[in-house]
Amino acid sequence: MSDVTVEAMEGKLVTDQLPTGAIVGESPLHHSDLASIAKKGPQQGGVHFHERKLKGLLTLRCAPSAEQLAVIESLLGVALPMQPLTSVTTDAISVRWMSPDEWLIIVAGEQAFEIETQFQEKLTGHYALVNISGGTTILDVSGSHVVDMLKKSTPVDLHASEFPVGKVVSTVFAKSGATICRLADDKFELVVRRSFADYLWLWIQDASREYGLVVKA
Amino acid sequence: MTQDLSKQSNRLQEGGRIDRSKPLTFTYNGKQYKGFDGDTLASALLANGVDIIGRSFKYSRPRGIVAAGAEEPNAIMQIGSTEATQIPNVRATQQSLYAGLVASSTNGWPNVEMDLMGLVGKIGGKMMPPGFYYKTFMYPKSMWETYESYIRKAAGLGRAPKENDPDIYDKMNQHCDLLIVGAGPAGLMAALTAARSGARVIIADEQSEFGGSLLSSKEMLNGKPAAEWVKDVVQELSGFDDVLMLPNSQVNGYHDHNFLTIQQHCTDQFADRAPNGQIAQRLHRVRAKWVVLATGAHERPLVYGNNDVPGCMVANAVSTYINRYGVAPGKDLVLMTSNDNAYRAALDWHDAGRNVVAIVDSRKNPQGTFVDAARDRGISIIVGSGVIEAHGSKRVSGVSIAPLNDAGDAVVGPIIKMAADTVATSGGWSPVIHLSCHTGARPVWNDEILGFTPGATYQKQLTAGAINGAFSTAQALSEGVKVASDALSQLGLAKSDVALPETEVVEEGKAMALFHIPHTKPTSKAPKQFVDYQNDVTAAGIELACREGFESIEHVKRYTAMGFGTDQGKLGNINGMAIAAKMLNQTIPQTGTTIFRPNYTPVTFGAIAGRDCGELFDPERYTAMHAWHVEHGAKFEDVGQWKRAWYYPKGNETMQQALDRECLATRKSVGILDASTLGKIDIQGKDAREFLGRVYTNAWAKLPVGKCRYGLMCGEDGMVFDDGVTSCLAENHFLMTTTSGGAARVLSWLEIYHQTEWPELEVYFNSVTDHWSTMTISGPNSRKLLEKLTDYDVSKENMAFMDWKPMTVAGVPARVFRISFTGELSFEINVQANYGLHVWKALFEHGEEFNLTPYGTETMHILRAEKGFIIAGQDTDGSVHPFDLGMSWAVSMQKPFSFIGKRGMQREDCVRENRKQLVGLKTIDPKAVLPEGAQGVLDPKAPVPMPMVGHVTSSYWSANLNRSVAMGFVKGGLNKMGERVFYPLADGRVIEAEICSPVFLDPKGERQNV
Amino acid sequence: MFHIYCPHCCEYREEEEFHAAGQSHIARPLDPDACTDKEWGEYMYFRANPRGIHHELWVHAAGCRKFFNITRNTQTYEIKEVYKVGEKPSVVADEAK
């Protein structure tokens, strides 16, 4: 890539943070070699685990005006979920409500910069869009005992009547935190911070032990 | 057919809910016994005729099993067949029997039968009146440790295992519409009602089976034995997805806002150690929309002379052992009662083929269904009388019975002596209100039932059954339906039909208020009349406390120890209050009750700890380069939850040798530090600059794009709490760095001011700490190294000190900051963390020719101390402002907005003379390294206590300077340059130092400015 | 363990998601430099410690990270209401008492 100059930036700095070429990123659980565990480890169990790694994750901060909402929808292809604790999930993009002025946007890793650039070009007014792809990873957990494992880990009520598919909460997870979204009856997405990922992976292994843990590549 | 009961001399030929096809062998105090599946340890011991299960705490008197449930005060056991699986303080009445169970008495050293303390005890007893602790143990203080070991051993507190517990304990968070505590008739009925309406229900019971009182009675429900009704209900409940049934589970604490903790014994009922992979105990943390307390009642024993001799029991326990466990705990029974209900014990005893010597009823004219039943069986009833004394020492041998006056407080006729081996007593029932008290509710005295019932609470709590004084099964069942219906309507759930089972009609006469049986002698001279068995509190002791002037029941409790410890006054509290009330000439409600506290029964530390142990005890946060540090032999240091590389010893290097090498290599050529843990906050918005100006002490209005600036952050009191470098990324875009440990606090600090004080400022803060990997290359060759990895012009001309530039490093887009914490030419390279390790390794691939040396936090500390740079939290402690630190250059008093800390640092105390100020400390002996924390004095010959002038905050051996370097506070230190300060140490040495500038190396800053 | 309704997430959450941040409605003086030492000291250090109704600032630290107010009875620990920053409480202590 060609080196950018700071002077070119107006207002906010947006730079592509991904290398071009053959350099492969290492996700927070890279050293755990989940691929080998997936191959050699148990294939049956009540909890399934998968690191959805190297995605593009962006935090959008905004108290959007109607005008901004329209622009954001045109840029993301989906409307921002405005109701607390709701989310939007499509094949291309996921948007999670985080707070009245905060959303988490999940796209393919290489798309983050594209979205940042488009926001920079098209969205006016007060907002912040922050790339957090390197500081975050996504753990997908599923299976017949996934709720039991989660009940050991988080104090939120996971009963389907209180936590339907599509609901998203940011909460305590073991002694760390996570943003939990229910993707299906027995499938949840945990968005966690990089530095805590190893601890949480250990925790999930432990909490799943009595049900059997299957790692998915 | 007669079964071989293997010497279970008290086991009945039939009956009980035990499985006689499953005999179990267990060990008690080193001896083997047999019991059956379905027994508790207590029922099995009684079956085997084990009378003495412990010695009393204070008087060392032999004690037997008194009760059959959680209220048991005496049978406190140490359980465990191996050292690692020891569990203290287990009630034998609550421990299911399993094959191979090993139990021993915790009371009674060296053994319960032949107690060395036996004789001592009798003397000791006199020497240990109430208030003994306060009167004796407080003085002399130095003796406490001697007393304590003696008391602990004698008090039967059990012992913790000396080896690690191999079992897994965990915790689970639960939520429900209704948490029902107690699975007796009221609880089961409530559960059934709620479950049929689709409510989310948790029902917990401390016993191994649901059913409560129904399991130990001969009642009929719907014309069938009650236990069959229980079975049907349990079966129906188990069919609901949203009903969680927890047997063997004590609801131990009732906390704020309907948060309750339940300790579930998952494998305790069948194994010493949990089978592989299974959870031994689980702590359920329950948030319930509604709580139904259906906790039942404990029968109250009567207080009489020698009422602690083994063989003295509460009446209901006798029925329970017979009906539920097929055990008659003796041969010849005397029942003493003040009510009809207890007659059932005599009926059960009689029906089990044992001899009822007599029923001694304190009332003149008892009438009712059970009384008639006793008369029909030809049982002798002695009315208007009481058992004033039991005889025997290791087992009851007989009783003295005497007529009582109408009030029940004086003996009014001749004594009759009768032989018996068992005395069952009942003074009525005390509702189990402990959990209700946990919420802060004050119990209310109910004259009708002669007991306390739950007081008012704002919590969403309902009560049903015996806890309300609704003692009959019919009442309990109907209250169960009622409370569930009430809760359902509050929850907006429709109530489904639930039919009440048909119950037998029982007529009971009025009970008499009786607690303490008089003796012919005054209480103080009569044989000991125990109120609280576990704490050895007697009626005489309570009377003494009252005579000594203790009028509040809370004071009486503390003076006598009544209701202390694991007992929590389950059996004895009401009797004790009644005795105190009488002494104080007032009613029981006037006297009041003590408050029961969590936990209801002891909880294992395992259950409290759950899985937060070992490597899961606290999260360990790792940087992207952590694996590299491990591979390269780094020693780690905890910084908050981060694991940071501390230093990297090579071969047999000592720590100091490694530090010396790292320090020299960095100043001579180039070193590298993983600085990823630095807090990083992305700040965007048109008012970002204004905000920075308000939270930092210095000016930010003119920081140009592409520049970095150091800032101090203070509290409103003017005291420094964090510092860091903030860089201007674009006109409305900044990156703030904080200390590693302060990141969360700083972000929260920014947020609270933005959200509560200055919401009008357009700015957003987002943590990007984890997003960027940060590696600092530092040293004269750092530029040369960087040049090998980037095409960007990093010359001084193009990239000056305190500039930042975007560039590609090792193929990865990076933001590089020319800032320095070592005083050397430094570049702080930031890349997206998924590429951190790649860049780190690339630096080493190109760094060999420069002897690129990884250094850890300790070398970082030394290098910055050589330069006199502070570390917030080490050289500051919340009591120093920037001027104390000699950092007035970092404060701009001219800023238009009164920045946070400005007003605070101008208070009278902050501007006074002679404040402690941070200075350099140059030891006169260059080899002497001051210990951090050492207190300085100006005159080492001053008499002790010497006036102290401040302490050493940072002190290291500097290999670069070949001497020690230190910083510390000295009163008025900034005006004392060149003066001496002395540090007398604990080992007798006195280190002398000269007050100097804290900048020991390169005072002009030439090294970093190249 | 309180059960706290977050006015931003619009549901009850466990106390462990929240942090208490002291008494509510302590506004920073608009002109700190004009405050006497006494006035500044009162702003800094003096806080109510009532038996009964108290207004507290909390933050949904593990959730939406928003600060908000709680009106709480310090005797029973009952939470009477929650309200957003900038709003006024509807439940207040009876001054007559």
PDB file of C-alpha atoms in Angstrom, chain A:
ATOM      1  CA  MET A   1       0.000   0.000   0.000  1.00  0.00           C
ATOM      2  CA  SER A   2       1.084   3.527  -0.501  1.00  0.00           C
ATOM      3  CA  ASP A   3       1.758   5.472   2.619  1.00  0.00           C
ATOM      4  CA  VAL A   4      -0.952   7.948   3.422  1.00  0.00           C
ATOM      5  CA  THR A   5      -0.229  11.414   4.596  1.00  0.00           C
ATOM      6  CA  VAL A   6      -1.910  12.801   7.624  1.00  0.00           C
ATOM      7  CA  GLU A   7      -2.479  16.124   5.970  1.00  0.00           C
ATOM      8  CA  ALA A   8      -4.924  14.482   3.589  1.00  0.00           C
ATOM      9  CA  MET A   9      -7.274  13.758   6.435  1.00  0.00           C
ATOM     10  CA  GLU A  10     -10.085  16.097   7.217  1.00  0.00           C
ATOM     11  CA  GLY A  11     -11.674  15.945  10.600  1.00  0.00           C
ATOM     12  CA  LYS A  12     -11.046  12.289  11.282  1.00  0.00           C
ATOM     13  CA  LEU A  13      -8.330   9.847  10.399  1.00  0.00           C
ATOM     14  CA  VAL A  14      -9.320   6.823   8.347  1.00  0.00           C
ATOM     15  CA  THR A  15      -6.640   4.443   7.189  1.00  0.00           C
ATOM     16  CA  ASP A  16      -6.659   0.931   5.912  1.00  0.00           C
ATOM     17  CA  GLN A  17      -5.207  -1.144   8.693  1.00  0.00           C
ATOM     18  CA  LEU A  18      -4.911  -4.423   6.830  1.00  0.00           C
ATOM     19  CA  PRO A  19      -1.773  -5.445   4.994  1.00  0.00           C
ATOM     20  CA  THR A  20      -1.928  -6.436   1.385  1.00  0.00           C
ATOM     21  CA  GLY A  21      -0.373  -9.584   0.134  1.00  0.00           C
ATOM     22  CA  ALA A  22       0.521 -12.740   1.923  1.00  0.00           C
ATOM     23  CA  ILE A  23       0.603 -11.623   5.524  1.00  0.00           C
ATOM     24  CA  VAL A  24      -1.974 -13.622   7.439  1.00  0.00           C
ATOM     25  CA  GLY A  25      -3.552 -12.190  10.546  1.00  0.00           C
ATOM     26  CA  GLU A  26      -3.526 -14.106  13.780  1.00  0.00           C
ATOM     27  CA  SER A  27      -6.757 -14.077  15.726  1.00  0.00           C
ATOM     28  CA  PRO A  28      -6.707 -13.915  19.527  1.00  0.00           C
ATOM     29  CA  LEU A  29      -7.082 -17.693  19.785  1.00  0.00           C
ATOM     30  CA  HIS A  30      -4.544 -18.408  17.039  1.00  0.00           C
ATOM     31  CA  HIS A  31      -2.132 -20.083  19.442  1.00  0.00           C
ATOM     32  CA  SER A  32      -4.830 -22.501  20.637  1.00  0.00           C
ATOM     33  CA  ASP A  33      -4.771 -24.180  17.224  1.00  0.00           C
ATOM     34  CA  LEU A  34      -8.497 -24.731  17.152  1.00  0.00           C
ATOM     35  CA  ALA A  35      -8.221 -26.251  13.673  1.00  0.00           C
ATOM     36  CA  SER A  36      -6.316 -29.274  15.025  1.00  0.00           C
ATOM     37  CA  ILE A  37      -8.657 -29.646  17.969  1.00  0.00           C
ATOM     38  CA  ALA A  38     -11.573 -29.580  15.548  1.00  0.00           C
ATOM     39  CA  LYS A  39      -9.977 -32.416  13.613  1.00  0.00           C
ATOM     40  CA  LYS A  40      -8.668 -34.531  16.452  1.00  0.00           C
ATOM     41  CA  GLY A  41     -10.981 -33.647  19.293  1.00  0.00           C
ATOM     42  CA  PRO A  42     -14.420 -35.033  20.184  1.00  0.00           C
ATOM     43  CA  GLN A  43     -17.059 -34.831  17.486  1.00  0.00           C
ATOM     44  CA  GLN A  44     -20.005 -35.310  19.857  1.00  0.00           C
ATOM     45  CA  GLY A  45     -21.045 -33.116  22.731  1.00  0.00           C
ATOM     46  CA  GLY A  46     -23.592 -30.761  24.166  1.00  0.00           C
ATOM     47  CA  VAL A  47     -21.666 -27.566  23.430  1.00  0.00           C
ATOM     48  CA  HIS A  48     -20.134 -26.568  20.099  1.00  0.00           C
ATOM     49  CA  PHE A  49     -17.500 -23.864  19.842  1.00  0.00           C
ATOM     50  CA  HIS A  50     -16.204 -21.937  16.867  1.00  0.00           C
ATOM     51  CA  GLU A  51     -14.056 -18.840  16.615  1.00  0.00           C
ATOM     52  CA  ARG A  52     -15.433 -16.656  13.839  1.00  0.00           C
ATOM     53  CA  LYS A  53     -12.144 -14.901  13.379  1.00  0.00           C
ATOM     54  CA  LEU A  54     -10.660 -11.912  11.575  1.00  0.00           C
ATOM     55  CA  LYS A  55     -13.986 -10.280  10.905  1.00  0.00           C
ATOM     56  CA  GLY A  56     -14.371  -6.578  10.378  1.00  0.00           C
ATOM     57  CA  LEU A  57     -15.833  -5.025  13.498  1.00  0.00           C
ATOM     58  CA  LEU A  58     -16.753  -1.386  13.776  1.00  0.00           C
ATOM     59  CA  THR A  59     -18.220   0.602  16.604  1.00  0.00           C
ATOM     60  CA  LEU A  60     -20.613   3.277  15.443  1.00  0.00           C
ATOM     61  CA  ARG A  61     -21.368   6.073  17.896  1.00  0.00           C
ATOM     62  CA  CYS A  62     -24.150   8.375  16.885  1.00  0.00           C
ATOM     63  CA  ALA A  63     -27.408   9.878  18.100  1.00  0.00           C
ATOM     64  CA  PRO A  64     -28.749   9.757  14.580  1.00  0.00           C
ATOM     65  CA  SER A  65     -31.011  12.330  13.052  1.00  0.00           C
ATOM     66  CA  ALA A  66     -33.531  11.114  10.479  1.00  0.00           C
ATOM     67  CA  GLU A  67     -31.166  12.284   7.806  1.00  0.00           C
ATOM     68  CA  GLN A  68     -28.228  10.429   9.293  1.00  0.00           C
ATOM     69  CA  LEU A  69     -30.366   7.313   9.716  1.00  0.00           C
ATOM     70  CA  ALA A  70     -31.195   7.336   6.033  1.00  0.00           C
ATOM     71  CA  VAL A  71     -27.564   7.734   5.037  1.00  0.00           C
ATOM     72  CA  ILE A  72     -26.453   4.995   7.419  1.00  0.00           C
ATOM     73  CA  GLU A  73     -29.109   2.657   6.038  1.00  0.00           C
ATOM     74  CA  SER A  74     -28.005   3.347   2.506  1.00  0.00           C
ATOM     75  CA  LEU A  75     -24.376   2.704   3.428  1.00  0.00           C
ATOM     76  CA  LEU A  76     -24.957  -0.477   5.428  1.00  0.00           C
ATOM     77  CA  GLY A  77     -27.800  -1.882   3.383  1.00  0.00           C
ATOM     78  CA  VAL A  78     -29.790  -2.407   6.573  1.00  0.00           C
ATOM     79  CA  ALA A  79     -31.514  -0.010   8.934  1.00  0.00           C
ATOM     80  CA  LEU A  80     -29.930   0.565  12.322  1.00  0.00           C
ATOM     81  CA  PRO A  81     -31.853  -1.391  14.974  1.00  0.00           C
ATOM     82  CA  MET A  82     -33.146   1.430  17.145  1.00  0.00           C
ATOM     83  CA  GLN A  83     -34.961  -0.627  19.776  1.00  0.00           C
ATOM     84  CA  PRO A  84     -32.800  -1.462  22.768  1.00  0.00           C
ATOM     85  CA  LEU A  85     -31.253  -4.945  22.731  1.00  0.00           C
ATOM     86  CA  THR A  86     -32.213  -5.697  19.141  1.00  0.00           C
ATOM     87  CA  SER A  87     -30.083  -6.643  16.169  1.00  0.00           C
ATOM     88  CA  VAL A  88     -30.076  -7.167  12.443  1.00  0.00           C
ATOM     89  CA  THR A  89     -28.374 -10.128  10.845  1.00  0.00           C
ATOM     90  CA  THR A  90     -27.998 -10.744   7.137  1.00  0.00           C
ATOM     91  CA  ASP A  91     -25.501 -12.814   5.204  1.00  0.00           C
ATOM     92  CA  ALA A  92     -23.410  -9.739   4.503  1.00  0.00           C
ATOM     93  CA  ILE A  93     -23.673  -7.713   7.678  1.00  0.00           C
ATOM     94  CA  SER A  94     -24.717  -7.849  11.306  1.00  0.00           C
ATOM     95  CA  VAL A  95     -25.627  -4.827  13.360  1.00  0.00           C
ATOM     96  CA  ARG A  96     -25.990  -5.070  17.133  1.00  0.00           C
ATOM     97  CA  TRP A  97     -27.588  -2.430  19.359  1.00  0.00           C
ATOM     98  CA  MET A  98     -25.088  -1.692  22.123  1.00  0.00           C
ATOM     99  CA  SER A  99     -26.427   1.433  23.763  1.00  0.00           C
ATOM    100  CA  PRO A 100     -28.726   4.301  22.798  1.00  0.00           C
ATOM    101  CA  ASP A 101     -25.877   5.838  20.832  1.00  0.00           C
ATOM    102  CA  GLU A 102     -23.789   2.836  19.957  1.00  0.00           C
ATOM    103  CA  TRP A 103     -23.958  -0.034  17.491  1.00  0.00           C
ATOM    104  CA  LEU A 104     -21.585  -2.831  16.640  1.00  0.00           C
ATOM    105  CA  ILE A 105     -21.228  -3.546  12.942  1.00  0.00           C
ATOM    106  CA  ILE A 106     -19.826  -6.912  11.853  1.00  0.00           C
ATOM    107  CA  VAL A 107     -18.749  -7.466   8.266  1.00  0.00           C
ATOM    108  CA  ALA A 108     -16.116  -9.455   6.396  1.00  0.00           C
ATOM    109  CA  GLY A 109     -12.638  -8.430   7.538  1.00  0.00           C
ATOM    110  CA  GLU A 110     -11.649  -6.625   4.374  1.00  0.00           C
ATOM    111  CA  GLN A 111     -14.894  -4.630   4.277  1.00  0.00           C
ATOM    112  CA  ALA A 112     -14.251  -2.600   7.392  1.00  0.00           C
ATOM    113  CA  PHE A 113     -12.077  -0.035   5.628  1.00  0.00           C
ATOM    114  CA  GLU A 114     -14.584   0.276   2.808  1.00  0.00           C
ATOM    115  CA  ILE A 115     -17.338   1.112   5.267  1.00  0.00           C
ATOM    116  CA  GLU A 116     -15.096   3.548   7.119  1.00  0.00           C
ATOM    117  CA  THR A 117     -14.267   5.284   3.877  1.00  0.00           C
ATOM    118  CA  GLN A 118     -17.890   5.509   2.820  1.00  0.00           C
ATOM    119  CA  PHE A 119     -18.955   6.916   6.154  1.00  0.00           C
ATOM    120  CA  GLN A 120     -16.147   9.442   5.908  1.00  0.00           C
ATOM    121  CA  GLU A 121     -17.368  10.470   2.474  1.00  0.00           C
ATOM    122  CA  LYS A 122     -21.110  10.387   2.932  1.00  0.00           C
ATOM    123  CA  LEU A 123     -22.116  10.788   6.553  1.00  0.00           C
ATOM    124  CA  THR A 124     -22.103  14.276   7.982  1.00  0.00           C
ATOM    125  CA  GLY A 125     -22.826  15.554  11.456  1.00  0.00           C
ATOM    126  CA  HIS A 126     -21.644  14.240  14.789  1.00  0.00           C
ATOM    127  CA  TYR A 127     -20.712  10.587  14.883  1.00  0.00           C
ATOM    128  CA  ALA A 128     -17.734   8.325  15.415  1.00  0.00           C
ATOM    129  CA  LEU A 129     -16.903   5.156  13.580  1.00  0.00           C
ATOM    130  CA  VAL A 130     -14.098   3.178  15.152  1.00  0.00           C
ATOM    131  CA  ASN A 131     -12.429   0.091  13.809  1.00  0.00           C
ATOM    132  CA  ILE A 132     -12.072  -2.462  16.590  1.00  0.00           C
ATOM    133  CA  SER A 133     -11.400  -5.525  14.431  1.00  0.00           C
ATOM    134  CA  GLY A 134      -8.036  -6.232  16.019  1.00  0.00           C
ATOM    135  CA  GLY A 135      -9.316  -5.869  19.555  1.00  0.00           C
ATOM    136  CA  THR A 136     -12.267  -8.162  19.258  1.00  0.00           C
ATOM    137  CA  THR A 137     -13.129 -11.680  18.248  1.00  0.00           C
ATOM    138  CA  ILE A 138     -16.351 -13.590  17.864  1.00  0.00           C
ATOM    139  CA  LEU A 139     -17.025 -16.902  19.564  1.00  0.00           C
ATOM    140  CA  ASP A 140     -19.994 -18.852  18.281  1.00  0.00           C
ATOM    141  CA  VAL A 141     -21.352 -21.329  20.798  1.00  0.00           C
ATOM    142  CA  SER A 142     -24.191 -23.698  20.121  1.00  0.00           C
ATOM    143  CA  GLY A 143     -25.575 -27.108  20.951  1.00  0.00           C
ATOM    144  CA  SER A 144     -28.120 -28.831  23.135  1.00  0.00           C
ATOM    145  CA  HIS A 145     -26.449 -27.700  26.365  1.00  0.00           C
ATOM    146  CA  VAL A 146     -25.313 -24.280  25.260  1.00  0.00           C
ATOM    147  CA  VAL A 147     -27.803 -22.548  27.541  1.00  0.00           C
ATOM    148  CA  ASP A 148     -26.561 -24.543  30.536  1.00  0.00           C
ATOM    149  CA  MET A 149     -23.001 -23.541  29.761  1.00  0.00           C
ATOM    150  CA  LEU A 150     -24.050 -19.909  29.421  1.00  0.00           C
ATOM    151  CA  LYS A 151     -26.014 -20.031  32.682  1.00  0.00           C
ATOM    152  CA  LYS A 152     -22.747 -20.802  34.435  1.00  0.00           C
ATOM    153  CA  SER A 153     -21.136 -17.827  32.771  1.00  0.00           C
ATOM    154  CA  THR A 154     -23.534 -14.923  32.635  1.00  0.00           C
ATOM    155  CA  PRO A 155     -26.236 -13.591  34.935  1.00  0.00           C
ATOM    156  CA  VAL A 156     -28.713 -12.638  32.200  1.00  0.00           C
ATOM    157  CA  ASP A 157     -31.883 -14.640  31.772  1.00  0.00           C
ATOM    158  CA  LEU A 158     -31.511 -16.814  28.681  1.00  0.00           C
ATOM    159  CA  HIS A 159     -34.984 -18.341  28.674  1.00  0.00           C
ATOM    160  CA  ALA A 160     -36.519 -18.066  25.212  1.00  0.00           C
ATOM    161  CA  SER A 161     -39.366 -15.990  26.597  1.00  0.00           C
ATOM    162  CA  GLU A 162     -36.894 -13.383  27.843  1.00  0.00           C
ATOM    163  CA  PHE A 163     -34.108 -13.847  25.324  1.00  0.00           C
ATOM    164  CA  PRO A 164     -35.559 -14.525  21.876  1.00  0.00           C
ATOM    165  CA  VAL A 165     -33.548 -15.034  18.716  1.00  0.00           C
ATOM    166  CA  GLY A 166     -32.087 -11.708  17.643  1.00  0.00           C
ATOM    167  CA  LYS A 167     -31.800 -10.248  21.141  1.00  0.00           C
ATOM    168  CA  VAL A 168     -28.422  -8.831  22.032  1.00  0.00           C
ATOM    169  CA  VAL A 169     -27.053  -7.898  25.446  1.00  0.00           C
ATOM    170  CA  SER A 170     -23.730  -6.675  26.696  1.00  0.00           C
ATOM    171  CA  THR A 171     -23.099  -8.227  30.049  1.00  0.00           C
ATOM    172  CA  VAL A 172     -20.791  -9.934  32.467  1.00  0.00           C
ATOM    173  CA  PHE A 173     -19.301 -13.178  31.217  1.00  0.00           C
ATOM    174  CA  ALA A 174     -17.429 -15.142  33.892  1.00  0.00           C
ATOM    175  CA  LYS A 175     -15.089 -12.462  35.250  1.00  0.00           C
ATOM    176  CA  SER A 176     -14.927 -10.665  31.951  1.00  0.00           C
ATOM    177  CA  GLY A 177     -17.585  -9.344  29.628  1.00  0.00           C
ATOM    178  CA  ALA A 178     -19.239 -10.220  26.350  1.00  0.00           C
ATOM    179  CA  THR A 179     -21.850  -9.024  23.943  1.00  0.00           C
ATOM    180  CA  ILE A 180     -24.214 -11.944  23.501  1.00  0.00           C
ATOM    181  CA  CYS A 181     -26.584 -12.299  20.587  1.00  0.00           C
ATOM    182  CA  ARG A 182     -28.944 -15.227  20.132  1.00  0.00           C
ATOM    183  CA  LEU A 183     -28.608 -16.410  16.552  1.00  0.00           C
ATOM    184  CA  ALA A 184     -30.932 -19.416  16.862  1.00  0.00           C
ATOM    185  CA  ASP A 185     -32.662 -21.371  19.617  1.00  0.00           C
ATOM    186  CA  ASP A 186     -29.452 -23.122  20.487  1.00  0.00           C
ATOM    187  CA  LYS A 187     -26.856 -20.835  18.959  1.00  0.00           C
ATOM    188  CA  PHE A 188     -25.284 -17.710  20.417  1.00  0.00           C
ATOM    189  CA  GLU A 189     -22.662 -15.242  19.276  1.00  0.00           C
ATOM    190  CA  LEU A 190     -20.243 -13.905  21.882  1.00  0.00           C
ATOM    191  CA  VAL A 191     -18.281 -10.801  20.954  1.00  0.00           C
ATOM    192  CA  VAL A 192     -15.319 -10.585  23.314  1.00  0.00           C
ATOM    193  CA  ARG A 193     -12.201  -8.521  23.768  1.00  0.00           C
ATOM    194  CA  ARG A 194      -8.949  -9.875  22.412  1.00  0.00           C
ATOM    195  CA  SER A 195      -7.011  -9.740  25.663  1.00  0.00           C
ATOM    196  CA  PHE A 196      -9.667 -11.758  27.497  1.00  0.00           C
ATOM    197  CA  ALA A 197     -10.180 -14.309  24.724  1.00  0.00           C
ATOM    198  CA  ASP A 198      -7.784 -16.862  26.134  1.00  0.00           C
ATOM    199  CA  TYR A 199      -9.348 -16.699  29.597  1.00  0.00           C
ATOM    200  CA  LEU A 200     -12.830 -17.039  28.115  1.00  0.00           C
ATOM    201  CA  TRP A 201     -11.785 -19.970  25.966  1.00  0.00           C
ATOM    202  CA  LEU A 202     -10.468 -21.694  29.110  1.00  0.00           C
ATOM    203  CA  TRP A 203     -13.656 -20.826  30.954  1.00  0.00           C
ATOM    204  CA  ILE A 204     -15.884 -22.180  28.190  1.00  0.00           C
ATOM    205  CA  GLN A 205     -13.905 -25.393  28.046  1.00  0.00           C
ATOM    206  CA  ASP A 206     -14.345 -25.802  31.773  1.00  0.00           C
ATOM    207  CA  ALA A 207     -18.014 -24.876  31.845  1.00  0.00           C
ATOM    208  CA  SER A 208     -18.732 -27.262  28.973  1.00  0.00           C
ATOM    209  CA  ARG A 209     -16.868 -30.185  30.429  1.00  0.00           C
ATOM    210  CA  GLU A 210     -19.862 -31.998  31.867  1.00  0.00           C
ATOM    211  CA  TYR A 211     -21.745 -31.689  28.560  1.00  0.00           C
ATOM    212  CA  GLY A 212     -18.893 -32.434  26.173  1.00  0.00           C
ATOM    213  CA  LEU A 213     -17.277 -29.759  23.997  1.00  0.00           C
ATOM    214  CA  VAL A 214     -16.936 -29.961  20.226  1.00  0.00           C
ATOM    215  CA  VAL A 215     -14.643 -27.486  18.512  1.00  0.00           C
ATOM    216  CA  LYS A 216     -15.647 -26.526  15.018  1.00  0.00           C
ATOM    217  CA  ALA A 217     -13.069 -25.296  12.539  1.00  0.00           C
TER     218      ALA A 217
END
